[in-house]
Coordinates of C-alpha atoms in Angstrom, one line a residue:
M1 CA -7.0 23.0 -37.9
Q2 CA -5.0 25.4 -40.1
L3 CA -3.7 27.2 -36.9
N4 CA -2.5 23.8 -35.5
K5 CA -0.5 23.2 -38.6
I6 CA 1.1 26.6 -38.4
I7 CA 2.1 26.0 -34.8
F8 CA 3.5 22.6 -35.6
F9 CA 5.7 23.9 -38.4
L10 CA 6.9 26.8 -36.2
V11 CA 7.9 24.2 -33.6
I12 CA 9.8 22.2 -36.3
I13 CA 11.6 25.4 -37.4
F14 CA 12.4 26.3 -33.8
F15 CA 14.1 22.9 -33.2
S16 CA 15.8 22.8 -36.5
C17 CA 17.8 26.0 -35.6
D18 CA 20.2 23.6 -33.7
K19 CA 20.0 25.6 -30.4
S20 CA 19.8 22.4 -28.4
I21 CA 22.5 20.9 -26.2
K22 CA 23.4 17.4 -27.6
Y23 CA 23.5 14.2 -25.6
D24 CA 23.8 10.6 -26.6
V25 CA 20.9 9.5 -24.4
I26 CA 18.1 11.5 -22.7
I27 CA 16.0 9.9 -20.0
V28 CA 12.8 11.6 -18.9
G29 CA 11.9 10.7 -15.3
G30 CA 14.2 10.1 -12.3
G31 CA 12.1 7.4 -10.7
A32 CA 13.4 3.9 -9.9
G33 CA 13.7 2.9 -13.6
G34 CA 15.0 6.3 -14.8
T35 CA 17.7 6.6 -12.2
S36 CA 19.1 3.1 -12.9
A37 CA 18.8 3.8 -16.6
A38 CA 20.8 7.0 -16.3
I39 CA 23.5 5.4 -14.1
E40 CA 23.9 2.4 -16.4
S41 CA 24.0 4.5 -19.6
S42 CA 26.7 6.8 -18.2
R43 CA 28.7 3.9 -16.9
N44 CA 28.7 2.4 -20.4
G45 CA 30.2 5.5 -21.8
A46 CA 27.2 7.4 -23.2
K47 CA 26.8 11.2 -22.5
T48 CA 23.6 11.0 -20.6
L49 CA 21.0 13.6 -19.5
L50 CA 18.3 12.7 -16.8
I51 CA 15.4 15.1 -16.6
E52 CA 13.3 14.9 -13.3
E53 CA 10.3 16.9 -12.2
T54 CA 11.1 16.8 -8.5
D55 CA 14.4 17.3 -6.6
W56 CA 14.6 13.6 -5.5
L57 CA 15.7 10.4 -7.3
G58 CA 13.9 7.1 -6.9
G59 CA 10.3 7.6 -7.7
M60 CA 8.1 4.9 -6.0
L61 CA 11.1 3.8 -3.9
T62 CA 11.6 7.2 -2.3
S63 CA 9.6 10.1 -3.7
A64 CA 6.3 8.2 -3.4
G65 CA 7.3 6.7 0.0
V66 CA 7.0 3.0 -0.9
S67 CA 10.2 2.1 0.9
A68 CA 9.3 -1.5 1.5
V69 CA 10.6 -3.5 -1.4
D70 CA 8.5 -6.3 -2.8
G71 CA 10.1 -9.4 -4.3
N72 CA 13.5 -10.5 -5.6
Y73 CA 14.9 -10.9 -2.1
K74 CA 16.8 -14.0 -3.2
L75 CA 17.4 -12.8 -6.7
P76 CA 19.6 -9.7 -6.1
S77 CA 20.0 -9.0 -9.8
G78 CA 21.9 -6.0 -11.3
F79 CA 21.3 -2.5 -9.9
W80 CA 18.7 -3.8 -7.5
G81 CA 21.4 -5.8 -5.8
E82 CA 23.7 -2.8 -5.7
F83 CA 21.0 -0.6 -4.1
K84 CA 20.2 -3.3 -1.6
D85 CA 23.9 -3.6 -0.7
S86 CA 24.0 0.1 -0.2
L87 CA 21.1 0.0 2.2
V88 CA 22.9 -2.8 4.2
S89 CA 26.0 -0.6 4.3
H90 CA 24.0 2.4 5.6
Y91 CA 22.0 0.5 8.3
G92 CA 24.8 -1.9 9.3
S93 CA 23.3 -5.3 8.5
L94 CA 20.7 -7.1 6.4
D95 CA 18.7 -7.8 9.6
A96 CA 18.5 -4.1 10.3
L97 CA 16.3 -3.8 7.1
K98 CA 13.8 -6.4 8.4
T99 CA 11.7 -4.0 10.5
G100 CA 8.3 -4.7 9.1
W101 CA 6.6 -7.9 8.0
V102 CA 5.5 -6.9 4.5
S103 CA 9.1 -7.0 3.3
N104 CA 12.7 -8.1 4.2
V105 CA 14.0 -4.7 2.9
L106 CA 12.6 -1.6 4.5
F107 CA 14.2 1.8 4.8
E108 CA 13.5 5.5 5.2
P109 CA 12.7 7.2 1.9
R110 CA 15.1 10.0 2.6
V111 CA 17.9 7.6 3.0
G112 CA 17.0 5.9 -0.3
N113 CA 17.1 9.2 -2.1
E114 CA 20.5 10.1 -0.6
I115 CA 21.9 6.7 -1.6
L116 CA 20.7 7.1 -5.2
K117 CA 22.0 10.6 -5.4
S118 CA 25.4 9.5 -4.1
I119 CA 25.7 6.7 -6.6
A120 CA 24.6 9.0 -9.5
S121 CA 27.1 11.8 -8.4
K122 CA 30.0 9.5 -9.2
E123 CA 29.1 9.1 -12.9
K124 CA 31.1 11.7 -14.9
N125 CA 29.0 11.1 -18.0
L126 CA 25.7 11.9 -16.3
K127 CA 24.0 15.3 -16.0
I128 CA 20.8 15.6 -14.0
L129 CA 18.3 18.4 -14.3
Y130 CA 16.0 18.5 -11.2
N131 CA 12.7 20.4 -11.0
S132 CA 12.4 20.3 -14.8
K133 CA 9.3 19.4 -16.8
V134 CA 9.3 18.2 -20.4
N135 CA 6.9 20.1 -22.6
T136 CA 7.4 18.7 -26.1
V137 CA 9.3 15.9 -27.8
L138 CA 10.0 15.6 -31.5
Q139 CA 11.6 12.7 -33.4
M140 CA 13.7 13.9 -36.4
E141 CA 14.2 11.4 -39.2
G142 CA 17.6 11.0 -40.8
D143 CA 19.5 12.9 -38.1
Y144 CA 22.0 11.2 -35.7
Y145 CA 20.3 13.2 -33.0
N146 CA 16.8 11.8 -33.5
F147 CA 15.0 13.4 -30.6
S148 CA 14.5 17.1 -29.8
V149 CA 13.3 17.6 -26.2
N150 CA 12.0 21.0 -25.0
S151 CA 11.9 21.3 -21.3
S152 CA 11.5 24.1 -18.7
R153 CA 15.3 24.1 -18.4
G154 CA 16.2 24.3 -22.1
N155 CA 16.3 22.4 -25.4
F156 CA 18.2 19.2 -25.7
S157 CA 18.7 16.5 -28.4
S158 CA 19.8 12.9 -28.4
K159 CA 20.0 9.8 -30.5
V160 CA 18.1 7.6 -28.0
L161 CA 15.3 8.7 -25.7
I162 CA 13.9 6.7 -22.7
D163 CA 10.5 7.4 -21.2
A164 CA 11.0 6.7 -17.6
T165 CA 8.0 8.8 -16.4
E166 CA 5.7 7.3 -13.8
L167 CA 2.7 7.2 -16.2
G168 CA 4.3 7.0 -19.6
D169 CA 3.7 10.7 -20.3
I170 CA 6.1 10.8 -23.3
L171 CA 4.2 8.2 -25.3
P172 CA 1.4 10.5 -26.5
M173 CA 4.0 13.2 -27.3
L174 CA 5.5 10.9 -29.8
D175 CA 2.2 9.5 -31.1
E176 CA 3.3 6.2 -29.8
D177 CA 1.1 3.1 -29.8
Y178 CA 0.0 2.1 -26.3
D179 CA -2.6 0.4 -24.3
I180 CA -4.5 1.4 -21.1
G181 CA -6.5 -0.8 -18.8
M182 CA -7.5 -4.4 -18.8
D183 CA -7.1 -6.7 -21.8
N184 CA -9.8 -9.2 -22.7
K185 CA -9.3 -13.0 -22.6
T186 CA -8.7 -13.4 -26.3
M187 CA -6.1 -10.7 -26.7
Y188 CA -3.3 -12.8 -25.2
G189 CA -5.2 -16.0 -24.3
E190 CA -5.1 -15.2 -20.6
Y191 CA -8.1 -17.2 -19.1
I192 CA -8.3 -15.1 -15.9
A193 CA -8.6 -11.8 -17.9
P194 CA -12.1 -10.3 -18.1
E195 CA -14.4 -11.1 -21.0
K196 CA -14.4 -7.5 -22.3
K197 CA -11.5 -5.0 -22.5
N198 CA -11.9 -1.9 -20.3
N199 CA -9.9 1.1 -19.2
I200 CA -9.7 0.3 -15.5
I201 CA -6.3 0.6 -14.0
Q202 CA -5.0 -0.2 -10.6
D203 CA -5.6 2.0 -7.6
L204 CA -3.0 4.6 -6.6
T205 CA -2.0 5.6 -3.1
Y206 CA -0.9 8.7 -1.4
V207 CA 1.4 7.0 1.1
M208 CA 2.1 8.5 4.6
I209 CA 5.3 8.2 6.5
L210 CA 4.4 8.4 10.2
K211 CA 6.7 9.1 13.0
N212 CA 6.4 8.3 16.7
Y213 CA 6.3 11.7 18.4
G214 CA 6.1 10.2 21.9
K215 CA 3.0 12.3 22.7
S216 CA -0.5 12.8 21.4
M217 CA -0.4 14.3 17.9
K218 CA -4.1 14.1 17.0
I219 CA -5.1 16.0 13.9
E220 CA -8.3 17.9 13.3
Q221 CA -11.2 15.8 12.0
P222 CA -11.0 15.9 8.2
I223 CA -13.9 16.9 6.0
N224 CA -16.3 14.1 5.1
Y225 CA -14.8 11.8 7.7
D226 CA -16.8 8.7 8.3
P227 CA -15.2 5.9 10.4
S228 CA -17.2 3.2 8.6
E229 CA -15.1 3.8 5.5
F230 CA -12.2 2.0 7.4
Y231 CA -14.0 -0.4 9.7
C232 CA -12.8 -3.4 7.7
S233 CA -9.2 -2.2 7.4
T234 CA -8.3 -4.2 10.5
S235 CA -10.1 -6.7 12.7
S236 CA -13.0 -4.9 14.3
I237 CA -16.4 -5.7 15.8
N238 CA -17.7 -2.9 13.5
C239 CA -16.7 -4.9 10.4
P240 CA -19.8 -7.0 9.5
E241 CA -18.0 -9.2 7.0
S242 CA -15.0 -9.0 4.8
D243 CA -13.6 -10.7 1.7
K244 CA -10.1 -10.0 3.0
A245 CA -8.0 -11.4 5.8
L246 CA -8.3 -9.0 8.7
W247 CA -5.2 -8.2 10.7
S248 CA -5.1 -6.6 14.1
P249 CA -4.5 -2.9 14.4
K250 CA -1.0 -3.5 15.7
Q251 CA -0.2 -5.9 12.8
M252 CA -1.4 -3.3 10.4
M253 CA 1.0 -0.7 11.9
N254 CA 3.9 -3.2 11.8
Y255 CA 3.2 -4.0 8.2
G256 CA 5.3 -1.1 7.0
K257 CA 7.4 -0.4 10.1
L258 CA 10.6 1.4 9.0
P259 CA 13.8 1.9 10.8
N260 CA 13.9 4.6 13.5
D261 CA 10.3 4.0 14.7
K262 CA 8.6 5.3 11.5
I263 CA 5.6 3.7 9.8
M264 CA 4.8 3.5 6.1
I265 CA 1.0 3.6 5.6
N266 CA 0.4 2.0 2.3
W267 CA -2.4 -0.2 3.5
P268 CA -4.2 -2.1 0.8
I269 CA -7.1 -3.6 2.8
Y270 CA -9.7 -0.9 2.8
G271 CA -7.1 1.6 3.9
N272 CA -5.7 4.5 1.8
D273 CA -5.8 3.1 -1.8
Y274 CA -7.7 5.5 -4.1
Y275 CA -9.1 4.8 -7.5
S276 CA -8.9 7.1 -10.6
N277 CA -7.8 6.5 -14.1
L278 CA -5.8 9.7 -14.5
L279 CA -3.6 8.6 -17.3
E280 CA -5.1 10.8 -20.0
M281 CA -6.0 13.7 -17.7
N282 CA -4.3 17.1 -17.9
E283 CA -2.2 18.5 -15.1
A284 CA -5.0 20.4 -13.4
Q285 CA -7.2 17.3 -13.4
R286 CA -4.5 15.2 -12.0
K287 CA -3.9 17.7 -9.2
E288 CA -7.5 17.4 -8.2
I289 CA -7.1 13.6 -8.0
F290 CA -4.0 14.0 -5.8
K291 CA -6.0 16.3 -3.5
N292 CA -8.7 13.7 -3.2
A293 CA -6.2 10.9 -2.6
K294 CA -4.5 12.9 0.1
E295 CA -7.8 13.6 1.8
K296 CA -8.5 9.9 2.0
S297 CA -5.1 9.3 3.5
M298 CA -5.8 12.0 6.1
R299 CA -9.2 10.4 6.9
Y300 CA -7.4 7.1 7.5
L301 CA -4.8 8.8 9.7
Y302 CA -7.6 10.3 11.8
Y303 CA -9.1 6.8 12.1
I304 CA -5.7 5.4 13.1
Q305 CA -5.3 8.0 15.8
N306 CA -8.8 8.0 17.2
E307 CA -10.3 4.5 16.5
L308 CA -7.2 2.4 16.6
G309 CA -5.5 4.3 19.4
F310 CA -2.2 5.3 17.8
D311 CA -2.5 9.0 18.5
N312 CA 1.3 9.4 19.2
Y313 CA 1.9 8.7 15.5
S314 CA 1.4 11.4 12.9
I315 CA 3.0 12.4 9.5
S316 CA 6.7 12.7 9.9
D317 CA 8.1 16.3 9.8
E318 CA 11.6 15.1 8.8
E319 CA 11.0 12.9 5.8
Y320 CA 9.8 15.3 3.1
D321 CA 10.3 19.0 2.7
T322 CA 6.8 19.5 1.4
K323 CA 4.3 21.9 2.9
D324 CA 2.0 19.1 4.1
N325 CA 4.9 16.6 4.8
F326 CA 3.3 14.2 2.3
P327 CA 5.6 12.4 -0.3
L328 CA 6.4 14.3 -3.4
I329 CA 4.3 12.1 -5.7
P330 CA 1.6 9.4 -5.2
Y331 CA 2.4 5.8 -5.7
Y332 CA 1.3 4.7 -9.1
R333 CA 0.8 1.0 -9.8
E334 CA 0.0 1.3 -13.5
A335 CA 0.8 3.4 -16.5
R336 CA 0.3 3.5 -20.3
R337 CA 1.8 0.3 -21.8
I338 CA 3.8 0.7 -25.0
S339 CA 3.4 -1.6 -28.0
G340 CA 6.9 -3.1 -28.0
I341 CA 8.8 -5.4 -30.4
T342 CA 7.5 -8.2 -28.2
T343 CA 4.7 -8.3 -25.6
F344 CA 5.1 -10.3 -22.5
S345 CA 1.8 -12.0 -21.4
L346 CA 0.9 -14.3 -18.5
N347 CA 1.2 -17.5 -20.5
Y348 CA 4.9 -16.8 -21.1
I349 CA 5.4 -16.7 -17.4
K350 CA 3.2 -19.7 -16.4
K351 CA 4.6 -22.0 -19.1
P352 CA 7.6 -20.3 -20.8
Y353 CA 8.7 -23.4 -22.7
D354 CA 5.3 -24.2 -24.2
Q355 CA 4.6 -21.0 -26.2
I356 CA 4.8 -20.2 -29.8
Y357 CA 7.9 -18.1 -29.3
A358 CA 10.9 -19.0 -27.1
L359 CA 10.9 -15.5 -25.5
Y360 CA 12.8 -17.0 -22.5
R361 CA 15.9 -17.1 -24.7
T362 CA 15.8 -13.3 -24.9
G363 CA 15.3 -12.9 -21.1
I364 CA 17.2 -10.0 -19.7
L365 CA 16.1 -9.6 -16.1
V366 CA 14.2 -11.5 -13.5
G367 CA 11.2 -11.2 -11.1
D368 CA 9.5 -13.4 -8.6
Y369 CA 6.6 -11.5 -7.2
P370 CA 3.0 -12.8 -7.8
V371 CA 0.5 -11.1 -10.0
D372 CA -0.9 -8.5 -7.6
H373 CA -3.6 -6.0 -8.7
H374 CA -5.1 -3.4 -6.4
H375 CA -8.8 -2.7 -7.3
D376 CA -10.5 -2.6 -3.9
A377 CA -11.0 1.2 -4.2
H378 CA -12.9 0.9 -7.5
P379 CA -16.7 1.4 -7.1
N380 CA -17.4 -1.8 -9.1
K381 CA -14.6 -3.9 -7.6
K382 CA -16.8 -7.0 -7.3
S383 CA -17.2 -7.3 -11.1
L384 CA -13.4 -7.2 -11.6
P385 CA -11.0 -10.1 -11.6
Q386 CA -9.7 -11.0 -8.2
L387 CA -5.9 -10.8 -8.7
S388 CA -4.4 -10.5 -5.3
F389 CA -1.3 -12.6 -5.2
Y390 CA -2.1 -14.8 -8.2
P391 CA 0.7 -17.4 -8.1
I392 CA 3.3 -17.7 -10.9
P393 CA 6.8 -19.1 -11.3
S394 CA 9.7 -16.7 -11.1
Y395 CA 10.4 -15.4 -14.7
T396 CA 12.7 -13.7 -17.1
L397 CA 11.5 -10.6 -19.0
P398 CA 12.1 -10.6 -22.8
I399 CA 14.3 -7.7 -24.0
G400 CA 11.8 -6.7 -26.8
S401 CA 9.3 -5.5 -24.3
I402 CA 11.5 -2.5 -23.5
I403 CA 11.9 -1.3 -27.2
S404 CA 9.3 0.5 -29.2
K405 CA 8.0 -1.3 -32.3
K406 CA 7.0 2.0 -33.9
N407 CA 9.6 4.7 -33.1
P408 CA 13.2 3.9 -33.7
N409 CA 15.6 4.5 -30.8
F410 CA 12.8 5.0 -28.3
L411 CA 12.8 2.9 -25.1
V412 CA 10.7 2.7 -22.0
A413 CA 11.4 2.0 -18.4
E414 CA 9.3 2.1 -15.3
K415 CA 5.8 0.5 -15.8
S416 CA 5.3 1.4 -19.5
I417 CA 6.9 -1.7 -20.9
S418 CA 5.2 -3.9 -23.4
V419 CA 3.3 -6.4 -21.1
S420 CA -0.3 -7.4 -20.7
N421 CA -2.3 -5.8 -18.1
L422 CA -2.2 -8.9 -15.9
V423 CA 1.6 -9.1 -16.1
N424 CA 1.9 -5.5 -15.1
G425 CA 0.8 -6.8 -11.7
T426 CA 4.2 -8.3 -11.2
T427 CA 6.6 -6.3 -13.4
R428 CA 5.6 -3.1 -11.6
L429 CA 7.5 -4.0 -8.4
Q430 CA 10.6 -2.0 -7.4
P431 CA 13.4 -4.6 -8.0
V432 CA 12.0 -5.4 -11.5
V433 CA 11.7 -1.8 -12.4
L434 CA 15.3 -1.1 -11.2
Q435 CA 16.5 -3.8 -13.6
I436 CA 14.2 -2.6 -16.4
G437 CA 15.8 0.8 -16.2
Q438 CA 19.3 -0.6 -16.1
I439 CA 18.6 -2.7 -19.2
A440 CA 17.1 0.3 -21.0
G441 CA 20.2 2.3 -20.2
L442 CA 22.5 -0.5 -21.4
I443 CA 20.6 -0.9 -24.7
A444 CA 20.6 2.8 -25.3
S445 CA 24.3 3.3 -24.6
E446 CA 25.3 0.2 -26.5
A447 CA 23.4 1.5 -29.6
V448 CA 25.2 4.8 -29.3
N449 CA 28.6 3.1 -28.9
K450 CA 28.1 0.9 -31.9
N451 CA 26.3 3.6 -34.0
I452 CA 23.3 1.4 -34.6
N453 CA 19.6 1.7 -33.8
T454 CA 18.3 0.1 -30.7
E455 CA 16.4 -2.6 -32.6
Q456 CA 19.7 -3.7 -34.1
I457 CA 21.4 -4.5 -30.9
D458 CA 22.8 -8.0 -30.4
I459 CA 20.7 -9.7 -27.7
R460 CA 23.5 -12.0 -26.6
T461 CA 25.9 -9.0 -26.1
I462 CA 23.4 -7.2 -23.9
Q463 CA 22.7 -10.4 -21.9
T464 CA 26.5 -11.0 -21.4
K465 CA 27.1 -7.4 -20.3
F466 CA 24.3 -7.7 -17.7
L467 CA 25.6 -11.1 -16.5
N468 CA 29.1 -9.6 -16.1
S469 CA 27.7 -6.7 -14.0
G470 CA 25.9 -9.0 -11.5
G471 CA 22.6 -9.5 -13.3
Y472 CA 20.4 -12.5 -13.7
I473 CA 19.0 -13.4 -17.1
Q474 CA 17.3 -16.6 -15.9
P475 CA 15.4 -16.8 -12.6
F476 CA 17.2 -19.8 -11.1
L477 CA 16.8 -19.7 -7.3
D478 CA 19.3 -22.4 -6.5
V479 CA 22.4 -21.0 -8.2
E480 CA 23.4 -17.6 -6.7
K481 CA 25.4 -15.1 -8.6
N482 CA 28.5 -15.7 -6.5
H483 CA 28.5 -19.4 -7.5
A484 CA 31.5 -20.5 -9.6
F485 CA 29.2 -21.9 -12.3
F486 CA 26.5 -19.2 -12.2
K487 CA 27.2 -17.7 -15.6
A488 CA 27.4 -21.1 -17.3
Y489 CA 24.1 -22.2 -15.9
Q490 CA 22.5 -18.9 -16.8
R491 CA 23.8 -19.1 -20.4
I492 CA 22.7 -22.7 -20.9
G493 CA 19.4 -22.0 -19.4
S494 CA 19.0 -19.1 -21.9
T495 CA 19.5 -21.5 -24.8
G496 CA 16.8 -23.9 -23.5
I497 CA 19.2 -26.9 -23.9
L498 CA 18.5 -27.4 -20.2
K499 CA 15.4 -25.8 -18.9
G500 CA 14.3 -24.6 -15.4
T501 CA 11.4 -25.9 -13.4
G502 CA 8.8 -23.4 -12.0
L503 CA 7.3 -23.9 -8.6
N504 CA 5.0 -22.2 -6.2
V505 CA 5.7 -22.8 -2.5
G506 CA 3.3 -20.9 -0.3
W507 CA 3.7 -17.2 -1.3
S508 CA 7.1 -17.9 -2.9
N509 CA 7.4 -18.0 -6.7
Q510 CA 10.4 -20.0 -7.8
T511 CA 12.3 -21.5 -10.7
W512 CA 15.0 -24.1 -10.1
F513 CA 17.8 -25.3 -12.3
Y514 CA 18.6 -28.4 -10.3
P515 CA 22.2 -28.9 -11.3
E516 CA 22.6 -32.1 -9.3
N517 CA 19.7 -33.9 -11.0
D518 CA 20.0 -36.5 -13.7
I519 CA 19.2 -35.8 -17.3
K520 CA 16.5 -37.6 -19.4
L521 CA 18.2 -38.3 -22.7
N522 CA 15.0 -38.2 -24.8
L523 CA 14.1 -34.7 -23.5
L524 CA 17.7 -33.5 -23.9
S525 CA 17.9 -34.8 -27.5
S526 CA 14.8 -32.9 -28.4
D527 CA 16.2 -29.6 -27.1
L528 CA 19.7 -30.2 -28.5
A529 CA 18.2 -30.8 -32.0
D530 CA 17.5 -27.0 -32.2
Y531 CA 21.3 -26.5 -32.2
Y532 CA 23.0 -29.6 -33.5
D533 CA 22.2 -32.3 -36.1
L534 CA 22.0 -35.4 -33.9
N535 CA 21.9 -37.7 -37.0
E536 CA 25.3 -36.4 -37.9
F537 CA 26.5 -36.1 -34.3
P538 CA 24.6 -38.8 -32.4
L539 CA 24.6 -38.8 -28.6
S540 CA 24.0 -42.4 -27.6
D541 CA 24.1 -42.0 -23.8
L542 CA 25.1 -39.6 -21.1
K543 CA 28.2 -41.2 -19.7
I544 CA 31.1 -38.7 -19.2
Y545 CA 33.1 -40.5 -21.9
S546 CA 30.2 -40.4 -24.4
V547 CA 29.6 -36.7 -23.8
F548 CA 33.3 -35.9 -24.5
K549 CA 33.2 -38.0 -27.6
W550 CA 30.0 -36.3 -28.8
I551 CA 31.6 -32.8 -28.3
S552 CA 34.7 -34.0 -30.1
L553 CA 32.6 -34.9 -33.1
I554 CA 31.0 -31.5 -33.3
L555 CA 34.3 -29.7 -32.9
N556 CA 36.0 -32.1 -35.4
Q557 CA 38.8 -32.2 -32.8
E558 CA 39.4 -34.9 -30.2
I559 CA 39.3 -33.8 -26.6
K560 CA 42.1 -35.6 -24.8
N561 CA 43.0 -36.0 -21.1
H562 CA 39.3 -36.1 -20.0
E563 CA 40.1 -36.4 -16.3
Q564 CA 42.5 -33.4 -16.4
V565 CA 40.0 -31.3 -18.4
W566 CA 37.3 -32.2 -15.9
A567 CA 39.4 -31.0 -13.0
D568 CA 40.5 -27.8 -14.8
L569 CA 36.8 -26.9 -15.3
G570 CA 36.4 -27.1 -11.5
L571 CA 34.4 -30.4 -11.6
S572 CA 34.9 -33.4 -9.2
N573 CA 34.2 -37.1 -8.9
F574 CA 35.5 -38.0 -12.4
D575 CA 34.5 -41.4 -13.6
K576 CA 34.3 -41.8 -17.4
N577 CA 31.5 -44.4 -17.1
R578 CA 29.4 -42.3 -14.8
L579 CA 26.3 -40.4 -16.0
V580 CA 26.7 -36.6 -16.0
N581 CA 24.3 -34.6 -14.1
R582 CA 22.6 -31.4 -15.3
G583 CA 25.2 -29.0 -13.9
E584 CA 28.1 -31.0 -15.3
F585 CA 26.6 -31.2 -18.8
A586 CA 25.9 -27.5 -18.8
I587 CA 29.5 -26.6 -17.8
I588 CA 31.0 -28.9 -20.4
V589 CA 28.7 -27.8 -23.3
D590 CA 29.1 -24.1 -22.3
Y591 CA 32.8 -24.3 -22.3
F592 CA 33.5 -26.3 -25.4
L593 CA 30.5 -25.6 -27.7
N594 CA 29.4 -22.2 -26.3
P595 CA 25.9 -22.3 -27.9
F596 CA 24.9 -19.2 -26.1
E597 CA 27.2 -17.0 -28.1
N598 CA 27.6 -19.1 -31.3
F599 CA 23.8 -19.2 -32.0
K600 CA 22.3 -15.7 -32.1
V601 CA 18.6 -15.2 -31.4
N602 CA 16.1 -12.6 -32.6
F603 CA 13.6 -10.8 -30.5
K604 CA 11.2 -13.7 -30.8
G605 CA 13.8 -16.1 -29.5
E606 CA 14.3 -17.8 -32.9
L607 CA 17.8 -18.9 -33.8
V608 CA 19.0 -16.7 -36.6
Q609 CA 21.7 -19.2 -37.7
N610 CA 21.6 -22.9 -37.7
E611 CA 25.3 -23.7 -37.3
Q612 CA 28.2 -22.5 -35.3
Q613 CA 30.1 -19.5 -36.4

């Protein structure tokens, strides 16, 4: 114990010698979230350092080989939309990305890495250290440069630190509060959660990118190969019964079909998923897990070649410059989850407007993928909740889930955000993680620019900046971001004065704004009462003339020339005695009263002032 104290104080002395190179923002981990965080931070004027263990950018999108994007196809929010547009530019069209049936956006991992590196190279405020591992992190109180980071490439310091590692590996270095595994039912009131908390996390996968060599490429039979391990991975007379839908071998191969006749093997139905809770393991223990996971993938490849008849396919020799041609890292579906300023649980997705806090008002990015957990490789899978494609509406993630509650100026990206275990099953997907990183980078750089701590940022400012850069803060499917009134609907939706409607249509998870629909005055009055005193400013009906009169009362200034104002706002079909619809009301209120900016909110979604500024 005494020796540990001596070592600790020696480390403190070492860092206090001010030998470190100073940055505004340091991001550890160049995965999907870390890359978008670094790009956004630098674009917003902060001197930014990105530290990445490999020589690739993109993490699960590229380095792990999961180059089939899940979700947000019709919600191209923020950096996800920019990356998708770059893929379209590379391959020539949107249809050129629809090569496999698991996704509408598939691409070669190497291409994704090249695109991300190209985008990052244009940012003059960004420095990237590849092949660099972080050894220690210290937080220094009272210093503008709060964090001291020791890496294999040197010592660095910054005001804001972002953990964008795949597994949340910076959290224990900072003695951060975090959770691992499944929550019980009572923790967040999620009725589909297990009765008791456990430390079970989702399966990982060592993905294979196969290439058609045009000739037999059979590998040697792997050690411990037993074909029965994979009988139920596709339809087969050898599969006695299955709790999963069984696809034909050809359909399995086409699942992750990539451009240029390559195949992504990330097959969840008794394929190459592998279970281990490796979160708290050391590096040597993790390497053993990786070895075992690769061996399982190799056994599945042998099965594909010999039992399913695809012997012309084998691991591509042109995708990764690794000795075995495997991806640089495995695909992790779950990490340590931080204790944030707010925690986003399933009920806030299912019924966002019926919860104790109006977290939807603090929404900062959107997702629409179902809750999807992979546990089929777990030895006791039958005792675990069955959470494959549990339906939810599309949702907006609250900003407080990215910011540490314990450590000032510490943020997380990737899969370590403050969500329940169940919600991780949807927030872990690539488009959401790209947005998470972008928002983390925006918060960090904004705090530096304003010389404040991250927990002091103005939520409406961050939301506005994200909107202005092509982001969604509400998951409205029917109003695309190139729509003339997109921002107005997004802002009014974020106040809750007009709310969205969540739906599940087949596999599609949706929320609709319905701008053409009529308004029910009683419901509107209830929501308006949070912002305006309807006794002092009564709204008797929803005729166009009455709405203008009501707004004039609040402004204490008469609005004249209603028809001309109506046209100037881009609206049509003026008739002062006609009832306004939802879209028209949103546009008028947003323009004249601007409740989105005039009523600030805290991290719980509570209004922090009860009258206009």
